[in-house]
XYZ file of C-alpha atoms in Angstrom:
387
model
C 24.840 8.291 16.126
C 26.772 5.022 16.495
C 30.452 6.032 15.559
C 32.621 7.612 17.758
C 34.343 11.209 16.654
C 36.895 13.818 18.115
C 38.194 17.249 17.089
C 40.226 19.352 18.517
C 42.476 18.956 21.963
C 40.918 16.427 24.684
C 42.968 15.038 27.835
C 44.030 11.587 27.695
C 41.743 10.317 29.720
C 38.063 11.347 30.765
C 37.548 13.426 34.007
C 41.455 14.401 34.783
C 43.118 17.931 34.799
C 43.551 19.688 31.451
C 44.800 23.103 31.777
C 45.057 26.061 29.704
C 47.980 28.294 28.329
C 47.920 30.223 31.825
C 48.065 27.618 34.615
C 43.508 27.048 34.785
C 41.640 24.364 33.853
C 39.505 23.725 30.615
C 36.226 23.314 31.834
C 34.572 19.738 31.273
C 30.878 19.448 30.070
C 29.512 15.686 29.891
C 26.492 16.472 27.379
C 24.564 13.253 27.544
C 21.448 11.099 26.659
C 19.508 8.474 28.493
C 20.823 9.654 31.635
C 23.895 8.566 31.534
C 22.693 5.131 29.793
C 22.490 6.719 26.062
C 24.907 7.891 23.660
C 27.044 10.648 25.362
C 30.219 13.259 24.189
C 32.723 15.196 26.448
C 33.346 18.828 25.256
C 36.357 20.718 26.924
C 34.584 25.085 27.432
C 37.283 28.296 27.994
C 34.713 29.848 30.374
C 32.279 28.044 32.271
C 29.116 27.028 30.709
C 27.374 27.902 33.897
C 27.861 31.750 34.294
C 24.619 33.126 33.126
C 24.718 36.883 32.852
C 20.949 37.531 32.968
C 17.578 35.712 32.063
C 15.139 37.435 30.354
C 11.206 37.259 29.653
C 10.064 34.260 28.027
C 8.243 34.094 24.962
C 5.644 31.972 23.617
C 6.495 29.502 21.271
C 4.152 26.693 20.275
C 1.309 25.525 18.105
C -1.813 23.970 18.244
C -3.694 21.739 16.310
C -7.109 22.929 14.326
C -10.107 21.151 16.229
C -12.346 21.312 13.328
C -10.528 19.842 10.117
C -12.109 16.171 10.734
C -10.798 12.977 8.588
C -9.890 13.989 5.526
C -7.005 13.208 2.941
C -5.442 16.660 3.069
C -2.946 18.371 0.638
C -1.320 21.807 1.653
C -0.535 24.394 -0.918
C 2.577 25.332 0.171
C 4.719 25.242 -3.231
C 4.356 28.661 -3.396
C 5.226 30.094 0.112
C 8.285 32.526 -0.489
C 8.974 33.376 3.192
C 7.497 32.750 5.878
C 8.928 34.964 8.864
C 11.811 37.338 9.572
C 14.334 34.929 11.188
C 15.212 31.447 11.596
C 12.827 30.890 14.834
C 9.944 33.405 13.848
C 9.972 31.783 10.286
C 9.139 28.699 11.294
C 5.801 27.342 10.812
C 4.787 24.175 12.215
C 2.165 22.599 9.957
C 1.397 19.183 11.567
C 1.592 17.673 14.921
C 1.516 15.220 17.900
C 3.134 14.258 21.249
C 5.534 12.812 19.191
C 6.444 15.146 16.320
C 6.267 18.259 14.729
C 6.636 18.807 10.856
C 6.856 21.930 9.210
C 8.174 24.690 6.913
C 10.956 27.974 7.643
C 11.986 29.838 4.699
C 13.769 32.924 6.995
C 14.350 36.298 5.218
C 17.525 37.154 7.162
C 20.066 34.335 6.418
C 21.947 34.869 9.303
C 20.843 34.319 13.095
C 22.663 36.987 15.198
C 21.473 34.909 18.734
C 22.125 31.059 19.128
C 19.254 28.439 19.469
C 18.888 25.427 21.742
C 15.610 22.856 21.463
C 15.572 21.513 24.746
C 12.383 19.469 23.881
C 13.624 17.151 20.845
C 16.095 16.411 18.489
C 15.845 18.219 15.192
C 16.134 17.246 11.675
C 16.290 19.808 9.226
C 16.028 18.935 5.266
C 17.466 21.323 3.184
C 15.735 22.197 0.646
C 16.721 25.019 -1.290
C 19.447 27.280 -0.053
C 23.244 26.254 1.242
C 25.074 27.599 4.270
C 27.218 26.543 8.035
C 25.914 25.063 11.031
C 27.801 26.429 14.111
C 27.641 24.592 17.032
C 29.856 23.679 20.039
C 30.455 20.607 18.043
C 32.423 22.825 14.937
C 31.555 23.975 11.852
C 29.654 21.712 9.535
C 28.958 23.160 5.907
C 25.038 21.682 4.655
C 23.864 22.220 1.317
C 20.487 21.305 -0.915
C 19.166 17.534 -0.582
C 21.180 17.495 3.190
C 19.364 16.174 6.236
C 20.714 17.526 9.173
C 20.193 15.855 12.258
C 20.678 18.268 15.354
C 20.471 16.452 19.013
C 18.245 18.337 21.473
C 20.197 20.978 23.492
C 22.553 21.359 21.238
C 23.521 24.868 20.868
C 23.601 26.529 17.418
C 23.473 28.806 14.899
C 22.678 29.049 11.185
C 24.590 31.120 8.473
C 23.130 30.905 4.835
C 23.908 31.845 1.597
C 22.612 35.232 0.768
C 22.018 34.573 -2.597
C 18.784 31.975 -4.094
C 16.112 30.833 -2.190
C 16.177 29.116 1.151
C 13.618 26.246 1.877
C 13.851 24.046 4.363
C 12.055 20.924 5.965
C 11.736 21.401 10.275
C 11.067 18.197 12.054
C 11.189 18.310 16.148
C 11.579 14.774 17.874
C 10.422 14.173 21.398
C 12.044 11.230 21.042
C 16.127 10.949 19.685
C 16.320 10.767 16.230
C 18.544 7.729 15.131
C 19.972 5.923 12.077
C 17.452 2.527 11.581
C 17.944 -0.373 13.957
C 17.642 -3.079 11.190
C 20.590 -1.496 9.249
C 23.175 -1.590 12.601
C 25.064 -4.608 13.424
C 25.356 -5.646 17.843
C 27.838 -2.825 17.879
C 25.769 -0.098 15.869
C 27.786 -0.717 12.755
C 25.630 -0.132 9.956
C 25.341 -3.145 7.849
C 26.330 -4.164 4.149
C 22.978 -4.176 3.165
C 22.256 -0.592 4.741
C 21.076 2.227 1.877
C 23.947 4.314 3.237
C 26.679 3.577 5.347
C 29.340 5.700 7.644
C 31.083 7.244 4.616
C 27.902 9.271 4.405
C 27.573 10.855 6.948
C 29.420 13.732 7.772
C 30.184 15.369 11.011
C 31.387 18.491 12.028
C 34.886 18.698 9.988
C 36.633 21.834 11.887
C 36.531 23.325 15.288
C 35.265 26.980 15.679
C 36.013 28.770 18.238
C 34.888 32.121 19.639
C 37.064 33.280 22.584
C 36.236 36.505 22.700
C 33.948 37.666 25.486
C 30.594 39.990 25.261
C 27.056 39.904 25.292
C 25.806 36.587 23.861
C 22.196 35.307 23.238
C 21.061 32.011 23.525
C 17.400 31.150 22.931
C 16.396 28.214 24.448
C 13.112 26.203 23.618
C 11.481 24.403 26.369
C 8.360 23.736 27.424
C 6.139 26.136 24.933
C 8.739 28.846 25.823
C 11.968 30.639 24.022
C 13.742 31.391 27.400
C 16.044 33.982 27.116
C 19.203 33.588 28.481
C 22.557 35.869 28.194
C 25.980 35.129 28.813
C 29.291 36.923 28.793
C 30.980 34.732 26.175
C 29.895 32.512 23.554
C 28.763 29.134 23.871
C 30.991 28.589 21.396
C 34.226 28.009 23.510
C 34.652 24.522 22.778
C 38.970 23.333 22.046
C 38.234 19.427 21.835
C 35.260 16.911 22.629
C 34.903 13.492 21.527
C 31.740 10.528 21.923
C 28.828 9.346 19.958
C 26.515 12.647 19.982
C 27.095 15.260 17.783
C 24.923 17.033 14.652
C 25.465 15.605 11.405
C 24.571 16.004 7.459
C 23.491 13.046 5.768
C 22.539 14.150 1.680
C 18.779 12.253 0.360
C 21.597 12.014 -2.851
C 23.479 9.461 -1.293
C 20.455 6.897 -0.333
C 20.696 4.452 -2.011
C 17.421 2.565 -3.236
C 16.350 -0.473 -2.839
C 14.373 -1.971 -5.505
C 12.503 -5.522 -6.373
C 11.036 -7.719 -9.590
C 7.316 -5.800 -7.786
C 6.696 -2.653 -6.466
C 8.789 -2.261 -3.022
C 6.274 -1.017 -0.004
C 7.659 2.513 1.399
C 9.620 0.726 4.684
C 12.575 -0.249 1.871
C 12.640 3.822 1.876
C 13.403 4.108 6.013
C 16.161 6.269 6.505
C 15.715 7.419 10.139
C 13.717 6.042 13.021
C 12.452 7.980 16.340
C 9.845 7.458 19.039
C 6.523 7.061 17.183
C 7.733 7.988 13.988
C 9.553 6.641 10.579
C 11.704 8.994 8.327
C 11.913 7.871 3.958
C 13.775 9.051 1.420
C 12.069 8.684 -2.038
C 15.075 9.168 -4.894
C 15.405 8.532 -8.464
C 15.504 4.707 -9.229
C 14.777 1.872 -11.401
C 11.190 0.625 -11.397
C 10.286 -2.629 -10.751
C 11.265 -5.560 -14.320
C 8.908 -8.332 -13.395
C 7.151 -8.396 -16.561
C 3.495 -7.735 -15.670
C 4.868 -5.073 -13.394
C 2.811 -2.369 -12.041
C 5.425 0.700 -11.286
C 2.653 3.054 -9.384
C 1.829 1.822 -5.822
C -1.015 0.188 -4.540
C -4.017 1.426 -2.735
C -3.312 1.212 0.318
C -5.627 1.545 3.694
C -3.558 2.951 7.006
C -5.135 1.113 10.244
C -2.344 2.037 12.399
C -0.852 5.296 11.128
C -0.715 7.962 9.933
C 1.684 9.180 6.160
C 3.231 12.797 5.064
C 4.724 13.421 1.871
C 6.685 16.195 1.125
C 7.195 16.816 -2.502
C 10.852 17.630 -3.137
C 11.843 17.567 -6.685
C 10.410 15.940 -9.256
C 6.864 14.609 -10.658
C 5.167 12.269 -8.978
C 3.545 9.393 -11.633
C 1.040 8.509 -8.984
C -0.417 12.287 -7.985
C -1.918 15.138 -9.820
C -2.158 18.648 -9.377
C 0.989 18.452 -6.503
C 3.874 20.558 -7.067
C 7.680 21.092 -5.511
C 7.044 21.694 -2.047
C 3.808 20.834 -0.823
C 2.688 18.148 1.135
C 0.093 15.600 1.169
C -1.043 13.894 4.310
C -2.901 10.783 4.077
C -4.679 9.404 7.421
C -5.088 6.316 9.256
C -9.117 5.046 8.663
C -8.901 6.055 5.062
C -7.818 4.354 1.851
C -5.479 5.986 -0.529
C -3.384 5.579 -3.752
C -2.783 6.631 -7.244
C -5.162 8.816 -8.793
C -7.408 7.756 -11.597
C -5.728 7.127 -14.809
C -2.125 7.069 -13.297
C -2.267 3.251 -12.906
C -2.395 2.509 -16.529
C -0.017 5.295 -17.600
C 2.639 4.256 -15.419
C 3.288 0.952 -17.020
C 6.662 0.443 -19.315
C 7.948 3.078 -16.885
C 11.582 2.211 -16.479
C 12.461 4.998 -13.793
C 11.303 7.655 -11.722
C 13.667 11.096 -11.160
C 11.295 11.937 -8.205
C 12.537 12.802 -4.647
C 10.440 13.250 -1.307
C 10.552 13.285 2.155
C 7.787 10.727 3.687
C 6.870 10.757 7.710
C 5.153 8.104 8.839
C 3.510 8.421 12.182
C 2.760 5.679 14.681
C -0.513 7.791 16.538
C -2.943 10.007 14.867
C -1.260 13.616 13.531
C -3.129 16.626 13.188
C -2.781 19.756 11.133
C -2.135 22.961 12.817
C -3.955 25.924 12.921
C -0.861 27.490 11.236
C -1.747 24.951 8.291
C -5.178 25.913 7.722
C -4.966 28.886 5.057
C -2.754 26.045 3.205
C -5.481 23.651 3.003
C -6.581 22.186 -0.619
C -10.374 21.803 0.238
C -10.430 20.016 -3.545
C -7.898 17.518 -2.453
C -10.660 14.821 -0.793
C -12.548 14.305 -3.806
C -9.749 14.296 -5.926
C -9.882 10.330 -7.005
C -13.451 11.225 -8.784
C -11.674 13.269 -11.421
């Protein structure tokens, strides 16, 4: 992030003695990125974040892709998936993949996570789908509800509470690279500009400090490497009485994107929201369609050369698709044409506006499905355009 927060009690200045209520010091953790040449914050711990009480056994935790699905458009059948695991980290199922990102589905049946998380492999952004609920981190609390994207740096350490009650969907993305508002939107000083889709107000940080003093036995699963490593301490992670800097989870709601929109149809970079190593993030929301007079409001055919595009079908129909419904996907890959399907052309025009919203992620290298993704698979999807 490019805007500097604090909450909670920090020492004047960086690196100098800040003691507690009884005489010891607050122990400083400098959690940063790039080294020390990236964006960076200073959180102030109770206990040391060092004293590990044991390490356990770790687990497997990865994915691989499916060797025999060749080049073809693909649409996944997920709309109907209820859950799809026990818990936050068995529910998740990642459905595409490469060395730079992972996208997939976690619709957990208990809502709340009685261990803490940390991805020590990527930054996360999760979409929220359906459901509502409180991110805990070291960072405070931050409350996320339906149509949030929350961005979660890697090793961040956290832990989910939902809302018991109506579904829970969401949208897992893993980063190998950091996950960052778009370049072209920032100013020379990382302000985001006038002409930006959404702007500082939008974004919202952690709002309260929450902090868990109380000592015991305290999980934290840690994801590294193909691995949840399991590691135990005798307080919570959660010890944190001030930090400030640049790097910190945030929510940032697909309803306050603005869109951009032309006299012609807009191509999907107008739609950039996020950008990462190897990878674009959109935001399709309702909007005006395009009032040159010959105007054609479904998009183009269009042939990839370069890379590869995911749609994820949030809410909303979709005038230029058939036969996709609220929460599947649609993957269309570099070396093949694609675009509306037949008759969807015609019928869009005199459209004035669309009430659609998606999630797009556009890859830079090839992506492959998973071998999680395979009993999702439409097989009907490729020859689709011939109906």
């Amino acid at each position: 992030m490019a805007y500097y927060f604090r909450l909670g009690q920090i020492p004047p200045k960086r690196h100098t003695q800040f003691r507690q209520p009884d005489g010891s010091l607050y122990k400083e953790e400098l959690v940063s990125s790039k080294g020390f040449s990236g964006i960076y914050s200073n959180l102030y711990h109770i206990y040391n974040p060092n004293e590990v009480k044991s390490i356990g056994t770790p687990k497997p935790f990865s994915w691989e892709p499916a060797k025999a699905h060749g080049l073809n458009q693909t649409h996944l059948k997920t709309s109907g998936v209820d859950t799809t695991g026990e818990d936050y980290l068995s529910a998740r199922r990642m459905l595409m993949m490469n060395n730079d990102v992972m996208m997939g589905i976690c619709s957990p049946r208990q809502r709340k996570m009685d261990y803490y998380f940390k991805n020590a492999d990527g930054d996360e952004l999760i979409y929220i789908h359906d459901g509502e609920g409180v991110l805990y981190s070291q960072f405070g609390k931050l409350e996320v509800k339906k149509g949030d994207y929350v961005v979660i740096p890697r090793t961040t350490i956290y832990r989910f509470e939902f809302a018991e009650e109506g579904p829970l969907r969401l949208l897992v993305i893993e980063s190998h690279g950091p996950i960052e508002t778009v370049k072209r939107y920032r100013n020379e000083v990382g302000q985001l500009l006038e002409h930006s889709p959404y702007c500082e107000r939008d974004i919202r940080p952690p709002h309260e400090l929450h902090i868990e003093r109380e000592k015991g036995d305290y999980l934290v699963q840690i994801k590294k490497q193909g691995f949840l490593h399991q590691y135990s301490y005798g307080h919570s992670p959660l010890d944190i009485v001030g930090w400030d800097g640049y790097l910190y989870p945030y929510a940032l709601s697909i309803h306050d994107f603005e869109p951009i929109t032309g006299r012609i149809h807009q191509p999907p970079p107008v739609h950039q929201t996020f950008q990462a190593w190897g990878f674009v993030i959109c935001s399709f929301v309702p909007r005006l369609f395009d009032y040159h007079p010959l105007a054609i409001p479904a998009p183009y055919n269009h042939s990839n050369i370069d890379s590869d595009e995911v749609l994820y079908y949030a809410e909303g129909e979709f005038m230029s698709r058939k036969g996709i419904d609220r929460g599947s996907f649609t993957i269309h890959m570099g070396g093949l044409p694609h675009g509306p399907h037949p008759g969807t052309v015609e019928k869009s025009i005199g459209a004035k506006e669309t009430h659609e919203y998606a999630v797009m992620l556009d890859t830079h290298r090839p992506l492959f499905i998973t071998t999680d993704a395979l009993e999702f698979v439409d097989k009907n999807y490729p020859m689709s355009w011939t109906e």
